[in-house]
CSV table of C-alpha atoms in Angstrom, one decimal:
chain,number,residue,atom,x,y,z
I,3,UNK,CA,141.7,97.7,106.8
I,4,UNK,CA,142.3,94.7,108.9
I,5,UNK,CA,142.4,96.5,112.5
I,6,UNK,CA,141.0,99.8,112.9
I,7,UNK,CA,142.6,102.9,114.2
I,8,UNK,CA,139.6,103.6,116.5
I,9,UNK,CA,140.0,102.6,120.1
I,10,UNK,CA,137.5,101.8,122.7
I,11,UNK,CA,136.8,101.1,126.2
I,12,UNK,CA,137.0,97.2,126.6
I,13,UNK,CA,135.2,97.7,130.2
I,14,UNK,CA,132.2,99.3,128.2
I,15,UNK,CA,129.9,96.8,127.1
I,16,UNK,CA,128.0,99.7,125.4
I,17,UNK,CA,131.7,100.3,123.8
I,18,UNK,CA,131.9,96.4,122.8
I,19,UNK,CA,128.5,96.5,121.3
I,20,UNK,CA,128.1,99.4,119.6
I,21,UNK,CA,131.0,98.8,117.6
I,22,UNK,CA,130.2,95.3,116.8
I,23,UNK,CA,126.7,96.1,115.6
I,24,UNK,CA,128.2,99.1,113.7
I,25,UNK,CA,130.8,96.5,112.0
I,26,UNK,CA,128.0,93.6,110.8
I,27,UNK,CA,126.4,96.2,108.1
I,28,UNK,CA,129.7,97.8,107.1
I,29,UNK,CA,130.8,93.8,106.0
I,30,UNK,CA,127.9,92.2,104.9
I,31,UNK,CA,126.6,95.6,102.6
I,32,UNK,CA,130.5,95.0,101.2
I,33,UNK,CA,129.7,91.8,99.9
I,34,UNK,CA,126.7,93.2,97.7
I,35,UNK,CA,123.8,92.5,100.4
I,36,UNK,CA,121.0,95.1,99.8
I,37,UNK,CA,120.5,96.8,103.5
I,38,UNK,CA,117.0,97.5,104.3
I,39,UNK,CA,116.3,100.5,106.6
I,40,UNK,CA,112.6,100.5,106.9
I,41,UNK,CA,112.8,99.8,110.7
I,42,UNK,CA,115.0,102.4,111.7
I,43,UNK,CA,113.6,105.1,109.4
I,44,UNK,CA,110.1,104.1,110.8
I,45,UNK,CA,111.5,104.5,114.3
I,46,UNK,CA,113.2,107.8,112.9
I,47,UNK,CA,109.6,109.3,111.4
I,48,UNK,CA,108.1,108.1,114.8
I,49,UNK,CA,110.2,109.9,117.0
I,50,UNK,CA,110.7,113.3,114.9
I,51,UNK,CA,107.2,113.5,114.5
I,52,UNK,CA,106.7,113.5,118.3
I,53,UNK,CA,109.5,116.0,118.7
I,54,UNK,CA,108.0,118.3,116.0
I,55,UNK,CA,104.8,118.1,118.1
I,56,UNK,CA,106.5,119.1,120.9
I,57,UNK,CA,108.5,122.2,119.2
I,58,UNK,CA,104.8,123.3,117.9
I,59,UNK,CA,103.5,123.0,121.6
I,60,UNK,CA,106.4,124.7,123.5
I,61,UNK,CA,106.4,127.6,120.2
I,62,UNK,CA,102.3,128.5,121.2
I,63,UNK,CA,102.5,128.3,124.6
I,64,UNK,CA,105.6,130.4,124.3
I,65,UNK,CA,103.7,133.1,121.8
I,66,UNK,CA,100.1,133.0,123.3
I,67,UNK,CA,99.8,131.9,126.9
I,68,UNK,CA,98.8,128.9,128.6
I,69,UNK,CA,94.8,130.0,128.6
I,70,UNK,CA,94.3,130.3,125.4
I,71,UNK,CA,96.2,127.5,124.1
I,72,UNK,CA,95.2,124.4,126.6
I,73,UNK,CA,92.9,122.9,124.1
I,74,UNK,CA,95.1,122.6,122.1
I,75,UNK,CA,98.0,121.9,124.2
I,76,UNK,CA,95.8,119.2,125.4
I,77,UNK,CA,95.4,117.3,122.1
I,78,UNK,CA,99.2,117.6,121.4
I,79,UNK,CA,99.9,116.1,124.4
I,80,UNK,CA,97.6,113.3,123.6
I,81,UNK,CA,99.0,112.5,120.4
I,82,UNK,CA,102.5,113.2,121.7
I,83,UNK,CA,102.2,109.8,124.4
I,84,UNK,CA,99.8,108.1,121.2
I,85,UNK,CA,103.4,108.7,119.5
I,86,UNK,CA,106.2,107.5,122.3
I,87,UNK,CA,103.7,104.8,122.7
I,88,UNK,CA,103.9,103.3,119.2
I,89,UNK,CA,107.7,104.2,119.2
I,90,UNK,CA,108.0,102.1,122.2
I,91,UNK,CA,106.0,99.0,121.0
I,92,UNK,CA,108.6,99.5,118.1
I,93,UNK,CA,111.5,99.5,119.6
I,94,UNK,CA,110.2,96.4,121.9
I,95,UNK,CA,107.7,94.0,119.7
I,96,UNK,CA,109.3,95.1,116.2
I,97,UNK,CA,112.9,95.8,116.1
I,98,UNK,CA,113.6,93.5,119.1
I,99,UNK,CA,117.4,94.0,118.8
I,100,UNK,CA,117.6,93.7,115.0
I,101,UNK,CA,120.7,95.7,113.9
I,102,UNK,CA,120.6,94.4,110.2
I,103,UNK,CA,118.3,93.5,107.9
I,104,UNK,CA,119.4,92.9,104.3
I,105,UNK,CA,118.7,91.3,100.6
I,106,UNK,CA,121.2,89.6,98.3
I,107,UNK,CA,121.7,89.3,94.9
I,108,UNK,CA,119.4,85.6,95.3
I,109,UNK,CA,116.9,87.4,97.0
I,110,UNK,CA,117.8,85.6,100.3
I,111,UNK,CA,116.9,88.1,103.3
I,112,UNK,CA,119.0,87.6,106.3
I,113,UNK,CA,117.7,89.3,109.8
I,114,UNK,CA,120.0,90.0,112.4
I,115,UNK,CA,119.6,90.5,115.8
I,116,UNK,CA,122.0,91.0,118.5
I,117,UNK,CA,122.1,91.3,122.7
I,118,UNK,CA,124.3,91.4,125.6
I,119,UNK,CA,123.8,90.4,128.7
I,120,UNK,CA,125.2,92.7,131.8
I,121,UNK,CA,128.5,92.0,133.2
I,122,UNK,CA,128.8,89.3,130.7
I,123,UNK,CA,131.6,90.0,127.7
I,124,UNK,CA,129.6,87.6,125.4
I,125,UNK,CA,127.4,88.9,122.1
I,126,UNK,CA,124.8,87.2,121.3
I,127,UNK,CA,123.6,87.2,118.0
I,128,UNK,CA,120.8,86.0,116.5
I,129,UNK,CA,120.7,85.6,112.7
I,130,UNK,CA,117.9,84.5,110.6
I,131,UNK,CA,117.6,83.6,107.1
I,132,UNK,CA,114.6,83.5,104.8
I,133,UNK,CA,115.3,82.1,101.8
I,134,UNK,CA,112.8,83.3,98.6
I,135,UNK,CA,109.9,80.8,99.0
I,136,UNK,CA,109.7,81.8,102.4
I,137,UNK,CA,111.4,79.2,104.5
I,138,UNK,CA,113.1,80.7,107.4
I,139,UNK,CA,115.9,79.1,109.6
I,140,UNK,CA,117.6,80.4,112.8
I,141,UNK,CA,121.0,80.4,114.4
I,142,UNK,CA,122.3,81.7,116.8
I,143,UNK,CA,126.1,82.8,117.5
I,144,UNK,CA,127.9,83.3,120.9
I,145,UNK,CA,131.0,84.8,121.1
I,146,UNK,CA,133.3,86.6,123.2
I,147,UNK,CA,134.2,90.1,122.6
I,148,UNK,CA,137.8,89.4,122.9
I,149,UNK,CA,138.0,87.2,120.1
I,150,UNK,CA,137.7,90.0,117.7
I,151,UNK,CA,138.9,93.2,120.3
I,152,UNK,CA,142.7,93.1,121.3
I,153,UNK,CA,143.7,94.4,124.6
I,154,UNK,CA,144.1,98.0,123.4
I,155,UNK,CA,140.4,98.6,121.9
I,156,UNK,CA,140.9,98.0,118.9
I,157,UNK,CA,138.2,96.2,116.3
I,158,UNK,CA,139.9,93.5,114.3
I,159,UNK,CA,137.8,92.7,111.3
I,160,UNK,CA,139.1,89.4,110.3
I,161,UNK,CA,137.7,87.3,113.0
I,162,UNK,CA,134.5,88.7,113.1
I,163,UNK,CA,133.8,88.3,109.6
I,164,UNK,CA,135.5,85.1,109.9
I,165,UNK,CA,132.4,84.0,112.8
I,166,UNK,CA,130.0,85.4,110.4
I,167,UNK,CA,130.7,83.9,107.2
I,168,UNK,CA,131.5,80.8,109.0
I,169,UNK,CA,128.1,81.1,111.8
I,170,UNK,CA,125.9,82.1,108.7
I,171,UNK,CA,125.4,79.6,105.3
I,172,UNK,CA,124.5,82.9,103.0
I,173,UNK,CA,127.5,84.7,104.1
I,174,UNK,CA,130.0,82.3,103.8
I,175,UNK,CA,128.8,81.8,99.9
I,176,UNK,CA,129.2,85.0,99.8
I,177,UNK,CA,132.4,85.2,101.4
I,178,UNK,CA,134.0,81.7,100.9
I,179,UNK,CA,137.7,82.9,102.1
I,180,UNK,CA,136.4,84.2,105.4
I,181,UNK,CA,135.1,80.1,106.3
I,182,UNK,CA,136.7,79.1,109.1
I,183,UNK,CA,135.9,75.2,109.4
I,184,UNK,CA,133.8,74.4,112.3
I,185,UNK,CA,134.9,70.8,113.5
I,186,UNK,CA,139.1,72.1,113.1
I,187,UNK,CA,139.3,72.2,117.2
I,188,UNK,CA,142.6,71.5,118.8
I,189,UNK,CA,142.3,70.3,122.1
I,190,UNK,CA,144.2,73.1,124.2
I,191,UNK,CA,146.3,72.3,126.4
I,192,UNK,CA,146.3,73.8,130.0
I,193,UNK,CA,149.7,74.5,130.7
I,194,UNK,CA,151.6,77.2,132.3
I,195,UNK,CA,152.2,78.7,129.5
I,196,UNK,CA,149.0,80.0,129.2
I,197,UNK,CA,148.7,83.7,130.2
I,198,UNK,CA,146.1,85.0,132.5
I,199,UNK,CA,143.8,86.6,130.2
I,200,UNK,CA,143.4,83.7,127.9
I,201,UNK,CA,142.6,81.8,131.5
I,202,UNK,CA,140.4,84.5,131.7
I,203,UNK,CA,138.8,84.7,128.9
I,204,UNK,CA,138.1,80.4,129.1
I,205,UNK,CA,136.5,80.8,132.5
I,206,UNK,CA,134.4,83.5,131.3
I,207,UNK,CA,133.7,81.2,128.2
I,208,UNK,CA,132.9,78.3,130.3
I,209,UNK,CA,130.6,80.2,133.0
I,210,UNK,CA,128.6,81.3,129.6
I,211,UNK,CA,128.2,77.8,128.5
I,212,UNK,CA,130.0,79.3,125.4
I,213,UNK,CA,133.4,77.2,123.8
I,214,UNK,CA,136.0,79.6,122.8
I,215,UNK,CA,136.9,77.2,120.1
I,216,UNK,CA,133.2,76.9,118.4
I,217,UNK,CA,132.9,79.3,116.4
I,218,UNK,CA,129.6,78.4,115.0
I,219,UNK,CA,127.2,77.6,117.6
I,220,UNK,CA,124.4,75.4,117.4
I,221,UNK,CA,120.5,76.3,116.7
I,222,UNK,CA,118.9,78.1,119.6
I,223,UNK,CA,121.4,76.7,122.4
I,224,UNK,CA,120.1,76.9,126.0
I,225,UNK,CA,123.3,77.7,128.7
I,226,UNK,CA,122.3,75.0,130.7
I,227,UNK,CA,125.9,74.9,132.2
I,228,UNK,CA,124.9,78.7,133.3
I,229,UNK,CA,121.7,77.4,135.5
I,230,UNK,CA,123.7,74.8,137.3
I,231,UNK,CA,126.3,77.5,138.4
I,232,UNK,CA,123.5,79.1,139.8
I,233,UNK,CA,121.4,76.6,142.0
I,234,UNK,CA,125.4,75.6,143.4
I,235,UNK,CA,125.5,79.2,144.4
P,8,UNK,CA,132.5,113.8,112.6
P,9,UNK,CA,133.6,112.2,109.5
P,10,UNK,CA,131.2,109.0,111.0
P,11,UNK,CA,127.9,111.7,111.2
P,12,UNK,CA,128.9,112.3,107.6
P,13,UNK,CA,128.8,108.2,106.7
P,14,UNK,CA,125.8,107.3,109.2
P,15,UNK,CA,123.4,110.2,108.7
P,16,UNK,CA,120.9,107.8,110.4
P,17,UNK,CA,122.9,107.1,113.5
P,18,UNK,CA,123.4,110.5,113.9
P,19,UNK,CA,119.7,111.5,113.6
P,20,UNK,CA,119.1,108.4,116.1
P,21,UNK,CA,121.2,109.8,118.3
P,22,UNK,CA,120.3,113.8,118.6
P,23,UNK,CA,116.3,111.9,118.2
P,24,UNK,CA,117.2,110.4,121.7
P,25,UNK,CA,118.0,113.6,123.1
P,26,UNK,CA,115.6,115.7,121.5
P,27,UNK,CA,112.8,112.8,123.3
P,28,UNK,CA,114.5,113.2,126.8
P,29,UNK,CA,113.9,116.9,126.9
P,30,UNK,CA,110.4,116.9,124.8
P,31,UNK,CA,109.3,114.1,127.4
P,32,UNK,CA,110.2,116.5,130.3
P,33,UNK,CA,108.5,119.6,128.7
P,34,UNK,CA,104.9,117.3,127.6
P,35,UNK,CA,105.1,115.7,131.4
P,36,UNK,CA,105.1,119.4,132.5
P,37,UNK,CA,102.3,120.2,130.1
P,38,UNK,CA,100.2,117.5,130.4
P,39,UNK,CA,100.3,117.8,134.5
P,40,UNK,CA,98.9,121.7,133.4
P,41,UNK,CA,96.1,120.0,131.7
P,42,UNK,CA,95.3,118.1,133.9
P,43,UNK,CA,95.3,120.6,136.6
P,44,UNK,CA,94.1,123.3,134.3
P,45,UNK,CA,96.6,125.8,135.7
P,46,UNK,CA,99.6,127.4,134.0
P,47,UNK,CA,101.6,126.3,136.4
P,48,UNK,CA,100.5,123.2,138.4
P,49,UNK,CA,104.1,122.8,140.9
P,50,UNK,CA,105.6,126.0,142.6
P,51,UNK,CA,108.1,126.5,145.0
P,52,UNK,CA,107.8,128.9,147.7
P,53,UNK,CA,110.1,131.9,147.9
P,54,UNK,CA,109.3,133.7,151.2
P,55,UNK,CA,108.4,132.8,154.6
P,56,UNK,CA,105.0,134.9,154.6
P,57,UNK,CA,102.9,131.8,154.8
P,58,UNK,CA,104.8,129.8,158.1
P,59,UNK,CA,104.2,128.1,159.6
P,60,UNK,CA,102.3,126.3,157.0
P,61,UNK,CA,105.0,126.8,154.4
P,62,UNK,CA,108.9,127.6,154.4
P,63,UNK,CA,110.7,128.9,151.8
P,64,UNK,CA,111.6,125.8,149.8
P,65,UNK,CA,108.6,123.9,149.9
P,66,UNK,CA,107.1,122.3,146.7
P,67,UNK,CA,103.2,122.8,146.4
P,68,UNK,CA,101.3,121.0,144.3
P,69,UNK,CA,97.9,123.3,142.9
P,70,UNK,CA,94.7,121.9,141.7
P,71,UNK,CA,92.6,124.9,139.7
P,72,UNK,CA,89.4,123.9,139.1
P,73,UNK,CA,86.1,123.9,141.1
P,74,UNK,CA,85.0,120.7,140.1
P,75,UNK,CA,82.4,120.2,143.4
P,76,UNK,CA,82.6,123.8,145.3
P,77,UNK,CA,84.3,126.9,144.7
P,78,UNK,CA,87.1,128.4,145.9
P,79,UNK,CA,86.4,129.4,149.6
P,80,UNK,CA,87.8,131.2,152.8
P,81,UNK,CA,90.5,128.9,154.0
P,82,UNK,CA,92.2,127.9,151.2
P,83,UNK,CA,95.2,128.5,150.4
P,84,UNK,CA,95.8,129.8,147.1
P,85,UNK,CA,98.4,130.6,144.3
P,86,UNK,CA,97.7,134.1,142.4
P,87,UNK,CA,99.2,136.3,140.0
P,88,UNK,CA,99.4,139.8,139.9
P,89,UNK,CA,98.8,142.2,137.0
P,90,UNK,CA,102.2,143.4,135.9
P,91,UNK,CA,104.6,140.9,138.5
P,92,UNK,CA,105.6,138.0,137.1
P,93,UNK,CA,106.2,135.9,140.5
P,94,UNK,CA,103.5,134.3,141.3
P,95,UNK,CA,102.3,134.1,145.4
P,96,UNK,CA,101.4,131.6,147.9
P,97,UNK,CA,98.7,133.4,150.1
P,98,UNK,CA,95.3,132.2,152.2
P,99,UNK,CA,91.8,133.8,151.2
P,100,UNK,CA,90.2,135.4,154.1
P,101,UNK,CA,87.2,137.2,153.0
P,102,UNK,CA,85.2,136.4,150.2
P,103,UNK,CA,82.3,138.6,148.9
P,104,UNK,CA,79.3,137.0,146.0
P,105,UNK,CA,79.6,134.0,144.3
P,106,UNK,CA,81.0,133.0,140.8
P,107,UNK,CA,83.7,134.0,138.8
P,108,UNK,CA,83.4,137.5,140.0
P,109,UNK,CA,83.3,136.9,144.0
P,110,UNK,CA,85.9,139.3,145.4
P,111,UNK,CA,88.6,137.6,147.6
P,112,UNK,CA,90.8,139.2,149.9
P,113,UNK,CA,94.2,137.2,150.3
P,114,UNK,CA,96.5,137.3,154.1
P,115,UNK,CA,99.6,135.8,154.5
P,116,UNK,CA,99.6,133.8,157.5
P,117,UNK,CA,102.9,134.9,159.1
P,118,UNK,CA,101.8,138.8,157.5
P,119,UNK,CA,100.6,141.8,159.7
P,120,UNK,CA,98.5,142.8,157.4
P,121,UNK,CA,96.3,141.9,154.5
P,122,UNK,CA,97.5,141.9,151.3
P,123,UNK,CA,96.1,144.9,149.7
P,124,UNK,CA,99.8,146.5,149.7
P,125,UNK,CA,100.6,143.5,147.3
P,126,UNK,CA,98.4,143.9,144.7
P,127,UNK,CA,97.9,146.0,141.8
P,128,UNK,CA,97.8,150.1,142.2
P,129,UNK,CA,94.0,150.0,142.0
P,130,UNK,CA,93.1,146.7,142.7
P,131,UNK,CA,91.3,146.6,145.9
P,132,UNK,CA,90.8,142.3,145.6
P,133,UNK,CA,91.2,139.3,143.4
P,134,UNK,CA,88.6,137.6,141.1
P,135,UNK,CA,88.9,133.8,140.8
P,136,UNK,CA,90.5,134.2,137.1
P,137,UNK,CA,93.7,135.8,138.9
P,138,UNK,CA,94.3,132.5,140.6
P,139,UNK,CA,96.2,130.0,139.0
P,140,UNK,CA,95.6,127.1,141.7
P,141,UNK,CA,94.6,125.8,145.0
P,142,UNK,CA,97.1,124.1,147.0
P,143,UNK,CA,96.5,120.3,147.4
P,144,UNK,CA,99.9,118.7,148.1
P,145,UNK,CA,103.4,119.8,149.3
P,146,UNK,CA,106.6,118.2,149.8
P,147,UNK,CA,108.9,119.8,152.5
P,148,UNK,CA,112.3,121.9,151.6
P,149,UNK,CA,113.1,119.9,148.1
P,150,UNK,CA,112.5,122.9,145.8
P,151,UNK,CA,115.4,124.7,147.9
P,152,UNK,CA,117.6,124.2,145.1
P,153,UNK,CA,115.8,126.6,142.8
P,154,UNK,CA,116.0,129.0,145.0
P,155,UNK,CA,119.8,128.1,145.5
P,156,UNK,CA,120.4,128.6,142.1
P,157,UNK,CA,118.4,131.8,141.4
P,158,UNK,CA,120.1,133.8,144.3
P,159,UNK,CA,123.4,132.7,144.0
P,160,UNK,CA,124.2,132.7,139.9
P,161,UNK,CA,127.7,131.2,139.9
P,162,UNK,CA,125.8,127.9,141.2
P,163,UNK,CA,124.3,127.8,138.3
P,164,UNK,CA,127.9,128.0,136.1
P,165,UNK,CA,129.0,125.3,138.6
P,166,UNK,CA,126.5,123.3,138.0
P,167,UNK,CA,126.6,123.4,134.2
P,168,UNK,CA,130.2,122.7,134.4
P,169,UNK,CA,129.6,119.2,136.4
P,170,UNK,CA,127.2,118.1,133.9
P,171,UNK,CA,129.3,119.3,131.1
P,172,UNK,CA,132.5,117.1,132.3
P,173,UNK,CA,129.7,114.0,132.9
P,174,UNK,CA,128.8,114.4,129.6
P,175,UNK,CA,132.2,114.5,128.0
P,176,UNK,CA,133.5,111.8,130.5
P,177,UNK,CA,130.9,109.5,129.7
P,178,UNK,CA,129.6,108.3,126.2
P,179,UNK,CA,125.8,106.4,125.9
């Protein structure tokens, strides 16, 4: 299924995201990765174990009475902000964004991590790879969301796979069709034949400090271009 | 549905996240009746027996324990009645012995008379176990809207159908 038949909101970055994150496990487990949920079903234990605290409270205050349950009702809520406490760290110091985190068949693990910023239509992804002996390398990928969202909503597959096989050396072994090579850039030319979103989307490109023609981006790039904009304003 | 059926974790994520929002709310509520050691530490006040001080609307704030005197002629206090289940906002003005089982008399500022007619059949005064706080801090008119919504009902049905439409309207 190259395009799916769900739309969404192109104006909701919450939209844009969501779907994108949902997309990277639905590919990458399809090419025989392993997907790890310990994060999420620590977050899950975490967060029903608090709630079930809660339920007990509100069930023996509801049954017996505030009097002669405080003490009790004291300890649970004690262990109930113990609990959103840790869940917090988690979410913040542990999962940091990670959306995927998954083994293949080599027993290379590749962590991904992505982010948005407001207002900005660019996804930021941050994808490491630890091979077996332990050595770890980092890239990261910037793309706009309109290079794999048409106008309607709707997710095409085949370009975002395309950024990660090509973004990400385990995937595109994995995946060798899906390679896009990186250094293939036409220069465009500006001409009135353009139409105003793609103007669009390259000024929104450029303000990022992002190329809409690189698809792969380099290791940890700073958008210098960004800052400069800034101090001007 | 047919995506709660293939992502049975996003789905738990995602009733988790509202289950937290409310269970936050309700362990706020209970910690603040910890803390205050009084069933229930915020009230809003329903008639206008204690203006000037208070109007109906006004959100008090109630502290229940004697932690350096006891409760004493003056204060204003928060007390329950055997067999009513609305609490009321009244000032002591007598107090007889000392302890747990001083007798208080309770007057409502703007009232005529004391408020023996209020309490109990047979219960001449209070003990310090019928009140469930002590004034300490109000904030003017803002609980209003309780009283709003308990006297006129179809408030309420408007009300849920606003946050009904926000919900459906908007996703996240």
């Amino acid at each position: 299924m190259a395009v799916s038949t769900d739309r969404i909101s192109v104006h909701s970055m919450a939209d844009l995201k969501n779907t994108s994150d949902d997309a990277i496990p639905a590919y990458l487990n399809s090419l025989k990765f392993t997907q790890s949920h310990h994060l999420s079903d620590t977050r899950l234990a975490l967060g029903y174990s608090a709630f079930a605290i809660c339920a007990a409270t509100f069930y023996w205050d509801y049954k017996l009475g505030f009097e002669s349950t405080k003490h009790y009702t004291a300890v649970a809520v004690a262990i109930y902000a113990i609990l959103n406490g840790i869940l917090t760290f988690w979410i913040w110091g542990v999962e940091k964004g990670k959306v995927y985190i998954g083994t293949n068949k080599a027993g290379q693990r590749i962590e991904i991590s992505s982010k948005t910023e407001k207002f900005t239509p660019i996804y930021n992804l941050s994808v490491t790879t630890v091979q077996k002996g332990g050595k770890s390398e980092t890239v990261s990928i910037k793309k706009p969301f309109n290079a794999w969202f048409d106008k309607a909503g709707h997710f095409v597959a085949l370009p975002f796979q395309q950024m990660l096989a090509s973004g990400v050396k385990i995937v595109g072994e994995a995946d060798p069709t899906k390679v896009v090579e990186a250094k293939k850039k036409e220069k465009k030319v500006e001409g009135p034949d353009k139409s105003m979103d793609e103007k669009w989307a390259s000024l929104l490109a450029e303000s990022s400090g992002v190329s809409l023609d690189d698809v792969v981006a380099s290791p940890a790039a700073t958008p210098s271009g960004r800052k400069k904009r800034a101090k001007k304003a | 549905m047919l995506s709660v059926l293939q992502n049975p974790r996003q789905a738990a994520a995602q009733l988790l996240n509202f289950g937290l929002i409310l269970s936050t709310a309700f362990m706020m509520w209970k910690g603040l009746s910890v803390i205050a050691d009084s069933p229930s530490p915020i009230v809003v006040v329903l008639s206008g027996s204690m203006e000037p001080a208070f109007q109906r609307g006004d959100l008090l704030f109630l502290w229940n324990r004697n932690w350096f005197e006891e409760t004493k002629v003056g204060e204003i206090v928060v007390y329950n009645v055997k067999g009513k289940d609305i609490p009321i906002v009244h000032r002591v003005v007598r107090k007889f012995g000392v302890g747990d089982e001083a007798q208080l008399l309770t007057k409502g500022d703007n009232n005529v008379a004391d408020d023996t007619e209020l309490y109990a059949r047979g219960q001449d005064y209070l003990v310090r176990k019928d009140i469930i706080g002590s004034v300490v801090a109000y904030i003017p008119f803002v609980g209003y809207v309780t009283i709003l919504l308990s006297e006129h009902p179809w408030l309420k049905t408007v009300m849920l159908g606003i946050m009904g439409l926000v919900v459906v309207l908007q996703r996240e």
